[in-house]
Tab-separated table of C-alpha atoms and ligand atoms in Angstrom:
chain	number	residue	atom	x	y	z
X	19	MET	CA	0.000	0.000	0.000
X	20	ARG	CA	3.048	2.275	0.179
X	21	VAL	CA	3.370	5.233	-2.142
X	22	ASN	CA	5.962	7.949	-2.519
X	23	VAL	CA	4.879	11.549	-3.096
X	24	ALA	CA	7.782	13.843	-4.002
X	25	GLY	CA	10.203	11.881	-1.809
X	26	VAL	CA	7.793	11.495	1.132
X	27	GLU	CA	6.999	7.846	1.919
X	28	LEU	CA	3.388	7.175	2.893
X	29	ARG	CA	2.207	3.854	4.333
X	30	SER	CA	-1.025	4.193	2.379
X	31	PRO	CA	-2.166	6.518	-0.397
X	32	VAL	CA	-5.088	7.920	1.642
X	33	ILE	CA	-4.507	11.300	3.314
X	34	ALA	CA	-6.903	13.351	5.476
X	35	ALA	CA	-7.621	16.658	3.673
X	36	SER	CA	-7.031	20.144	5.008
X	37	GLY	CA	-9.812	21.790	6.981
X	38	THR	CA	-11.632	18.561	7.736
X	39	PHE	CA	-9.173	17.011	10.210
X	40	GLY	CA	-8.329	19.945	12.501
X	41	TYR	CA	-4.684	19.897	13.563
X	42	GLY	CA	-4.667	16.097	13.750
X	43	VAL	CA	-4.438	15.863	17.544
X	44	GLU	CA	-8.233	16.320	17.861
X	45	PHE	CA	-8.700	12.980	16.081
X	46	ASP	CA	-6.190	11.159	18.268
X	47	GLU	CA	-8.719	9.079	20.201
X	48	ILE	CA	-10.720	8.148	17.115
X	49	VAL	CA	-8.060	7.517	14.474
X	50	SER	CA	-4.480	6.275	14.936
X	51	LEU	CA	-2.484	8.874	13.076
X	52	ASP	CA	0.352	6.401	12.628
X	53	ARG	CA	-1.947	4.094	10.646
X	54	ILE	CA	-3.243	6.533	8.041
X	55	GLY	CA	-1.164	7.660	5.059
X	56	ALA	CA	-0.809	11.232	6.322
X	57	PHE	CA	-2.962	14.159	7.318
X	58	VAL	CA	-2.991	17.761	6.199
X	59	THR	CA	-3.437	20.470	8.841
X	60	LYS	CA	-6.056	23.195	8.663
X	61	GLY	CA	-4.647	26.090	6.605
X	62	LEU	CA	-2.051	28.031	8.612
X	63	SER	CA	-1.535	31.787	8.265
X	64	ARG	CA	0.969	34.292	9.649
X	65	GLU	CA	-1.564	35.614	12.204
X	66	PRO	CA	-4.521	33.831	13.871
X	67	MET	CA	-7.804	34.282	11.985
X	68	GLN	CA	-11.412	34.201	13.226
X	69	GLY	CA	-12.918	33.337	9.881
X	70	ASN	CA	-16.309	34.369	8.476
X	71	PRO	CA	-19.589	34.985	10.336
X	72	THR	CA	-22.067	32.090	10.645
X	73	PRO	CA	-23.916	30.328	9.092
X	74	ARG	CA	-20.849	29.127	7.245
X	75	ILE	CA	-21.547	25.436	6.637
X	76	ILE	CA	-24.634	23.906	5.011
X	77	GLU	CA	-25.494	20.485	3.683
X	78	THR	CA	-26.384	20.154	-0.017
X	79	ALA	CA	-27.995	17.338	-2.004
X	80	ALA	CA	-24.705	15.495	-2.425
X	81	GLY	CA	-22.143	17.251	-0.281
X	82	MET	CA	-21.702	20.480	1.597
X	83	MET	CA	-20.885	24.140	1.145
X	84	ASN	CA	-18.538	25.988	3.471
X	85	ALA	CA	-17.266	29.501	3.896
X	86	ILE	CA	-15.220	29.040	7.036
X	87	GLY	CA	-12.967	31.866	5.886
X	88	LEU	CA	-9.714	30.077	6.690
X	89	GLN	CA	-10.178	30.351	10.457
X	90	ASN	CA	-7.040	29.087	12.195
X	91	MET	CA	-4.869	29.537	15.271
X	92	GLY	CA	-1.937	31.017	13.353
X	93	VAL	CA	1.332	29.327	12.485
X	94	ARG	CA	3.168	30.234	15.721
X	95	ALA	CA	0.459	28.759	17.972
X	96	PHE	CA	0.440	25.618	15.803
X	97	VAL	CA	4.192	25.184	16.232
X	98	GLU	CA	4.030	25.808	19.989
X	99	GLU	CA	0.791	24.060	20.972
X	100	LYS	CA	0.045	21.303	18.438
X	101	LEU	CA	3.312	20.223	16.853
X	102	PRO	CA	4.917	18.941	20.111
X	103	LYS	CA	1.930	16.573	20.584
X	104	LEU	CA	2.105	15.475	16.970
X	105	ARG	CA	5.820	14.721	17.334
X	106	GLN	CA	4.990	12.342	20.209
X	107	MET	CA	2.699	10.373	17.908
X	108	LYS	CA	5.539	8.485	16.292
X	109	GLY	CA	4.862	7.595	12.704
X	110	ALA	CA	2.258	10.300	12.037
X	111	VAL	CA	3.030	12.014	8.734
X	112	VAL	CA	2.140	15.694	9.009
X	113	ILE	CA	1.599	17.880	5.949
X	114	ALA	CA	1.300	21.575	6.819
X	115	ASN	CA	-1.242	23.466	4.694
X	116	ILE	CA	-0.259	27.103	4.355
X	117	PHE	CA	-1.724	30.246	2.824
X	118	GLY	CA	-1.281	33.996	2.858
X	119	TYR	CA	-2.953	37.102	1.485
X	120	THR	CA	0.366	38.243	0.018
X	121	VAL	CA	3.451	36.331	-1.121
X	122	GLU	CA	5.359	37.835	1.834
X	123	ASP	CA	2.778	36.420	4.282
X	124	CYS	CA	3.309	32.963	2.795
X	125	LEU	CA	7.074	33.293	2.998
X	126	GLU	CA	6.866	34.197	6.668
X	127	VAL	CA	4.710	31.134	7.401
X	128	ILE	CA	7.266	28.971	5.568
X	129	HIS	CA	10.203	30.486	7.478
X	130	ILE	CA	8.517	29.731	10.813
X	131	LEU	CA	7.697	26.139	9.801
X	132	ASN	CA	11.166	25.526	8.331
X	133	ASP	CA	12.606	25.863	11.836
X	134	ALA	CA	10.140	23.362	13.332
X	135	GLU	CA	10.659	19.601	13.401
X	136	GLY	CA	7.975	17.037	12.642
X	137	ILE	CA	6.580	18.198	9.299
X	138	ALA	CA	7.027	16.069	6.176
X	139	MET	CA	5.797	18.393	3.465
X	140	TYR	CA	4.073	21.704	2.755
X	141	GLU	CA	0.785	22.044	0.898
X	142	LEU	CA	0.398	25.582	-0.464
X	143	ASN	CA	-3.254	26.613	-0.822
X	144	ALA	CA	-3.382	28.633	-4.034
X	145	SER	CA	-7.117	29.384	-3.683
X	146	CYS	CA	-6.489	32.210	-1.220
X	147	PRO	CA	-7.228	35.765	-2.429
X	148	ASN	CA	-4.221	38.015	-3.052
X	149	THR	CA	-4.982	41.312	-1.322
X	150	SER	CA	-2.146	43.126	-3.121
X	151	HIS	CA	-3.923	42.411	-6.436
X	152	GLY	CA	-7.530	43.346	-5.677
X	153	GLY	CA	-8.412	40.061	-3.994
X	154	ILE	CA	-8.082	37.793	-7.047
X	155	ALA	CA	-7.091	34.265	-5.992
X	156	PHE	CA	-3.447	33.364	-6.709
X	157	GLY	CA	-4.539	30.094	-8.277
X	158	VAL	CA	-6.703	31.603	-11.031
X	159	ASP	CA	-4.034	33.871	-12.540
X	160	PRO	CA	-0.974	32.272	-14.175
X	161	GLY	CA	1.313	35.232	-13.393
X	162	LEU	CA	0.329	35.407	-9.719
X	163	LEU	CA	0.566	31.634	-9.348
X	164	ASN	CA	4.025	31.580	-10.909
X	165	GLU	CA	5.274	34.266	-8.514
X	166	LEU	CA	3.712	32.600	-5.460
X	167	VAL	CA	5.075	29.140	-6.260
X	168	SER	CA	8.557	30.162	-7.358
X	169	ARG	CA	9.161	32.350	-4.313
X	170	THR	CA	7.659	29.834	-1.896
X	171	ARG	CA	9.683	27.011	-3.482
X	172	GLY	CA	12.809	29.103	-3.027
X	173	ALA	CA	12.115	29.511	0.687
X	174	ALA	CA	10.811	26.028	1.536
X	175	HIS	CA	13.186	23.506	3.118
X	176	ARG	CA	10.713	20.685	2.506
X	177	PRO	CA	8.864	19.304	-0.529
X	178	LEU	CA	6.228	21.750	-1.738
X	179	MET	CA	2.861	20.516	-3.001
X	180	VAL	CA	0.696	23.188	-4.616
X	181	LYS	CA	-3.050	22.830	-4.109
X	182	LEU	CA	-4.844	24.036	-7.205
X	183	SER	CA	-8.153	25.864	-7.478
X	184	PRO	CA	-10.756	24.202	-9.723
X	185	ASN	CA	-12.378	27.579	-10.429
X	186	VAL	CA	-10.461	28.064	-13.665
X	187	THR	CA	-10.999	27.326	-17.339
X	188	SER	CA	-7.929	25.118	-17.669
X	189	ILE	CA	-6.595	23.453	-14.531
X	190	ALA	CA	-3.969	21.714	-16.689
X	191	GLN	CA	-2.519	25.121	-17.581
X	192	MET	CA	-2.343	26.086	-13.888
X	193	ALA	CA	-0.690	22.771	-13.043
X	194	ARG	CA	1.934	23.449	-15.719
X	195	VAL	CA	2.559	26.910	-14.264
X	196	ALA	CA	3.022	25.383	-10.791
X	197	ALA	CA	5.321	22.642	-12.099
X	198	ASP	CA	7.424	25.076	-14.130
X	199	ALA	CA	7.744	27.315	-11.049
X	200	GLY	CA	9.251	24.392	-9.118
X	201	ALA	CA	6.332	22.659	-7.373
X	202	ASP	CA	7.314	19.147	-6.254
X	203	ALA	CA	3.714	17.902	-6.478
X	204	VAL	CA	0.230	19.268	-7.101
X	205	SER	CA	-2.951	18.481	-5.206
X	206	LEU	CA	-6.425	19.000	-6.623
X	207	VAL	CA	-9.175	19.939	-6.249
X	208	ASN	CA	-10.085	22.577	-3.722
X	209	THR	CA	-13.782	23.493	-3.455
X	210	PHE	CA	-15.977	24.956	-6.225
X	211	VAL	CA	-17.432	28.448	-5.715
X	212	SER	CA	-21.188	27.998	-5.247
X	213	LEU	CA	-24.374	29.708	-3.998
X	214	ALA	CA	-27.492	28.458	-2.183
X	215	ILE	CA	-30.548	30.675	-1.503
X	216	ASP	CA	-33.219	30.334	1.188
X	217	ILE	CA	-36.284	31.027	-0.978
X	218	GLU	CA	-38.516	31.989	1.989
X	219	THR	CA	-36.224	34.773	3.209
X	220	ARG	CA	-34.677	35.346	-0.234
X	221	ARG	CA	-31.331	35.469	1.534
X	222	PRO	CA	-28.168	33.459	0.834
X	223	ARG	CA	-27.983	30.410	3.089
X	224	ILE	CA	-24.344	31.208	3.891
X	225	ALA	CA	-23.562	34.564	5.533
X	226	ASN	CA	-20.602	35.084	3.194
X	227	VAL	CA	-23.088	34.709	0.271
X	228	THR	CA	-20.923	32.214	-1.653
X	229	GLY	CA	-19.214	29.119	-0.319
X	230	GLY	CA	-17.060	26.241	-1.534
X	231	LEU	CA	-18.843	23.074	-2.675
X	232	SER	CA	-17.277	19.730	-1.703
X	233	GLY	CA	-18.376	16.116	-1.368
X	234	PRO	CA	-19.714	13.476	-3.804
X	235	ALA	CA	-21.352	16.082	-6.093
X	236	ILE	CA	-17.943	17.254	-7.315
X	237	LYS	CA	-16.270	13.858	-7.778
X	238	PRO	CA	-16.684	13.339	-11.538
X	239	ILE	CA	-15.442	16.878	-12.233
X	240	ALA	CA	-12.469	16.352	-9.928
X	241	VAL	CA	-11.591	13.004	-11.553
X	242	ARG	CA	-11.689	14.678	-14.971
X	243	MET	CA	-9.408	17.444	-13.687
X	244	VAL	CA	-6.886	14.919	-12.323
X	245	TYR	CA	-6.934	13.220	-15.727
X	246	ASP	CA	-6.305	16.549	-17.500
X	247	VAL	CA	-3.454	17.455	-15.141
X	248	ALA	CA	-1.869	14.005	-15.444
X	249	ARG	CA	-1.450	14.581	-19.172
X	250	ALA	CA	0.054	18.043	-18.599
X	251	VAL	CA	2.729	17.530	-15.896
X	252	LYS	CA	5.246	14.909	-14.777
X	253	ILE	CA	5.220	15.713	-11.034
X	254	PRO	CA	3.055	13.584	-8.684
X	255	ILE	CA	-0.634	14.399	-8.342
X	256	VAL	CA	-2.661	14.047	-5.155
X	257	GLY	CA	-6.336	13.839	-6.121
X	258	MET	CA	-9.426	14.672	-4.107
X	259	GLY	CA	-13.033	15.740	-4.330
X	260	GLY	CA	-15.940	13.646	-3.076
X	261	ILE	CA	-14.077	10.483	-2.130
X	262	VAL	CA	-16.294	8.436	0.207
X	263	ARG	CA	-15.494	4.816	-0.648
X	264	ALA	CA	-12.383	2.871	-1.614
X	265	GLU	CA	-13.702	2.616	-5.167
X	266	ASP	CA	-13.743	6.435	-5.444
X	267	ALA	CA	-10.082	6.621	-4.404
X	268	ILE	CA	-9.160	3.918	-6.940
X	269	GLU	CA	-10.894	5.914	-9.673
X	270	PHE	CA	-8.737	8.968	-8.848
X	271	MET	CA	-5.596	6.837	-8.997
X	272	MET	CA	-6.569	5.337	-12.349
X	273	ALA	CA	-7.064	8.917	-13.626
X	274	GLY	CA	-3.449	9.679	-12.685
X	275	ALA	CA	-3.220	10.371	-8.936
X	276	THR	CA	-0.317	8.964	-6.909
X	277	ALA	CA	-2.265	9.475	-3.664
X	278	VAL	CA	-5.640	10.871	-2.633
X	279	GLN	CA	-7.159	13.034	0.070
X	280	VAL	CA	-10.475	12.633	1.863
X	281	GLY	CA	-12.265	15.715	3.221
X	282	THR	CA	-16.044	15.931	3.534
X	283	ALA	CA	-16.422	12.171	4.154
X	284	SER	CA	-14.659	12.598	7.515
X	285	TYR	CA	-17.629	14.687	8.701
X	286	ALA	CA	-19.977	11.726	8.260
X	287	ASP	CA	-17.447	9.182	9.513
X	288	PRO	CA	-14.285	10.325	11.309
X	289	ARG	CA	-12.710	6.952	10.487
X	290	ALA	CA	-13.331	7.391	6.745
X	291	VAL	CA	-9.627	7.805	5.890
X	292	GLU	CA	-8.702	4.526	7.586
X	293	ASN	CA	-11.732	2.659	6.227
X	294	ILE	CA	-11.069	3.792	2.658
X	295	ALA	CA	-7.434	2.637	2.899
X	296	ASN	CA	-8.565	-0.760	4.241
X	297	GLY	CA	-11.095	-1.049	1.431
X	298	MET	CA	-8.403	-0.280	-1.152
X	299	ARG	CA	-6.161	-2.960	0.333
X	300	LYS	CA	-8.974	-5.527	-0.004
X	301	TRP	CA	-9.798	-4.402	-3.535
X	302	CYS	CA	-6.161	-4.750	-4.572
X	303	ALA	CA	-5.955	-8.229	-3.028
X	304	SER	CA	-9.130	-9.404	-4.772
X	305	HIS	CA	-8.004	-7.941	-8.105
X	306	HIS	CA	-4.441	-9.325	-7.886
X	307	VAL	CA	-2.915	-5.869	-7.715
X	308	GLU	CA	0.401	-6.308	-5.923
X	309	HIS	CA	1.310	-2.642	-5.440
X	310	VAL	CA	-1.361	0.025	-5.163
X	311	SER	CA	1.019	2.406	-6.959
X	312	SER	CA	0.505	0.404	-10.160
X	313	LEU	CA	-3.044	1.808	-10.324
X	314	THR	CA	-1.748	5.324	-11.018
X	315	GLY	CA	-2.670	6.410	-14.541
X	316	SER	CA	-3.851	2.899	-15.436
X	317	MET	CA	-7.107	3.917	-17.139
X	318	GLY	CA	-7.034	2.277	-20.544
S	5	FMN	C1	-15.041	22.728	6.155
S	5	FMN	C2	-13.926	22.701	5.158
S	5	FMN	C3	-12.767	23.438	5.401
S	5	FMN	C4	-11.708	23.436	4.475
S	5	FMN	N1	-10.575	24.143	4.746
S	5	FMN	C5	-9.517	24.096	3.873
S	5	FMN	C6	-8.302	24.787	4.153
S	5	FMN	O1	-8.121	25.416	5.207
S	5	FMN	N2	-7.299	24.731	3.227
S	5	FMN	C7	-7.433	24.025	2.052
S	5	FMN	O2	-6.487	23.998	1.259
S	5	FMN	N3	-8.562	23.333	1.779
S	5	FMN	C8	-9.608	23.361	2.651
S	5	FMN	N4	-10.759	22.662	2.374
S	5	FMN	C9	-10.877	21.911	1.092
S	5	FMN	C10	-10.638	20.409	1.280
S	5	FMN	O3	-9.341	20.153	1.793
S	5	FMN	C11	-10.833	19.648	-0.056
S	5	FMN	O4	-9.955	20.190	-1.022
S	5	FMN	C12	-12.260	19.756	-0.605
S	5	FMN	O5	-13.209	19.737	0.445
S	5	FMN	C13	-12.595	18.641	-1.611
S	5	FMN	O6	-12.496	17.349	-1.035
S	5	FMN	P1	-13.779	16.568	-0.392
S	5	FMN	O7	-14.866	16.581	-1.437
S	5	FMN	O8	-13.264	15.195	-0.054
S	5	FMN	O9	-14.177	17.331	0.820
S	5	FMN	C14	-11.829	22.660	3.281
S	5	FMN	C15	-12.996	21.918	3.052
S	5	FMN	C16	-14.042	21.922	3.968
S	5	FMN	C17	-15.274	21.091	3.674
């Protein structure tokens, strides 16, 4: 079940996705962190953030919408309060998700994390708005994405995975920009910008008006995007979007992913990451697949 993503060895290809698994330690009594492939922290910023007003999460027909607004404790508090506990959990593979409203903010987060032990890799969230450029997200503008990735890559002492926004016309083009700027891997997809209206009050159901759609509704679009990116870049791809069952994860791998992440499914079942990995192991055994890594890009 082992896979290697940009030099980081994972005991299984199933990773808990950012924003749905806290800082890892909260899941300690439910999930053994040393048994899952890895987990990604909630997005970390230079300063603590309170996030958006509520309501900021709603359920949809086949998933959920959220506009948490990147609430987090800030990178320094993470290093001081959470990382020491994570280091005690021997074998837990920690991927730090980072973001900033300017390139400089991101660089500062990276500098602080570089000095801390116990992190295997960085995941750079490119869906964050760039406040120096009128709030346009880094990940939807090739020039901004190139600058963000090349400068972050220059500063990072660990492998850098760039998490791409799906809210673009060509995600393959953005993946190429990230790869050319030095990304060691790409992960996709983040959530899709969406809107739900309460027709009685004629008000948006989320206080922020729009939110990010995740869960099973987005899976076929996400699988298609992984397939497009796999034909555009040579670096490893970590795929996600609506994975609930082992079969979903296998589909992503066949489309070209080296590993996968599971987000929304952890809300329904906090053991989803572990269960999906176990299901993949069984599927591989019953289909005479010796190494799960051989599934990557195997769609005929
Ligand atoms: C409540 C919530 C919070 C999230 N927070 C983050 C975040 O801080 N950083 C990030 O890169 N992605 C964040 N995501 C996106 C997920 O990591 C993932 O890309 C997306 O939900 C698609 O996967 P899924 O359908 O399995 O949930 C968040 C998703 C949800 C549902």
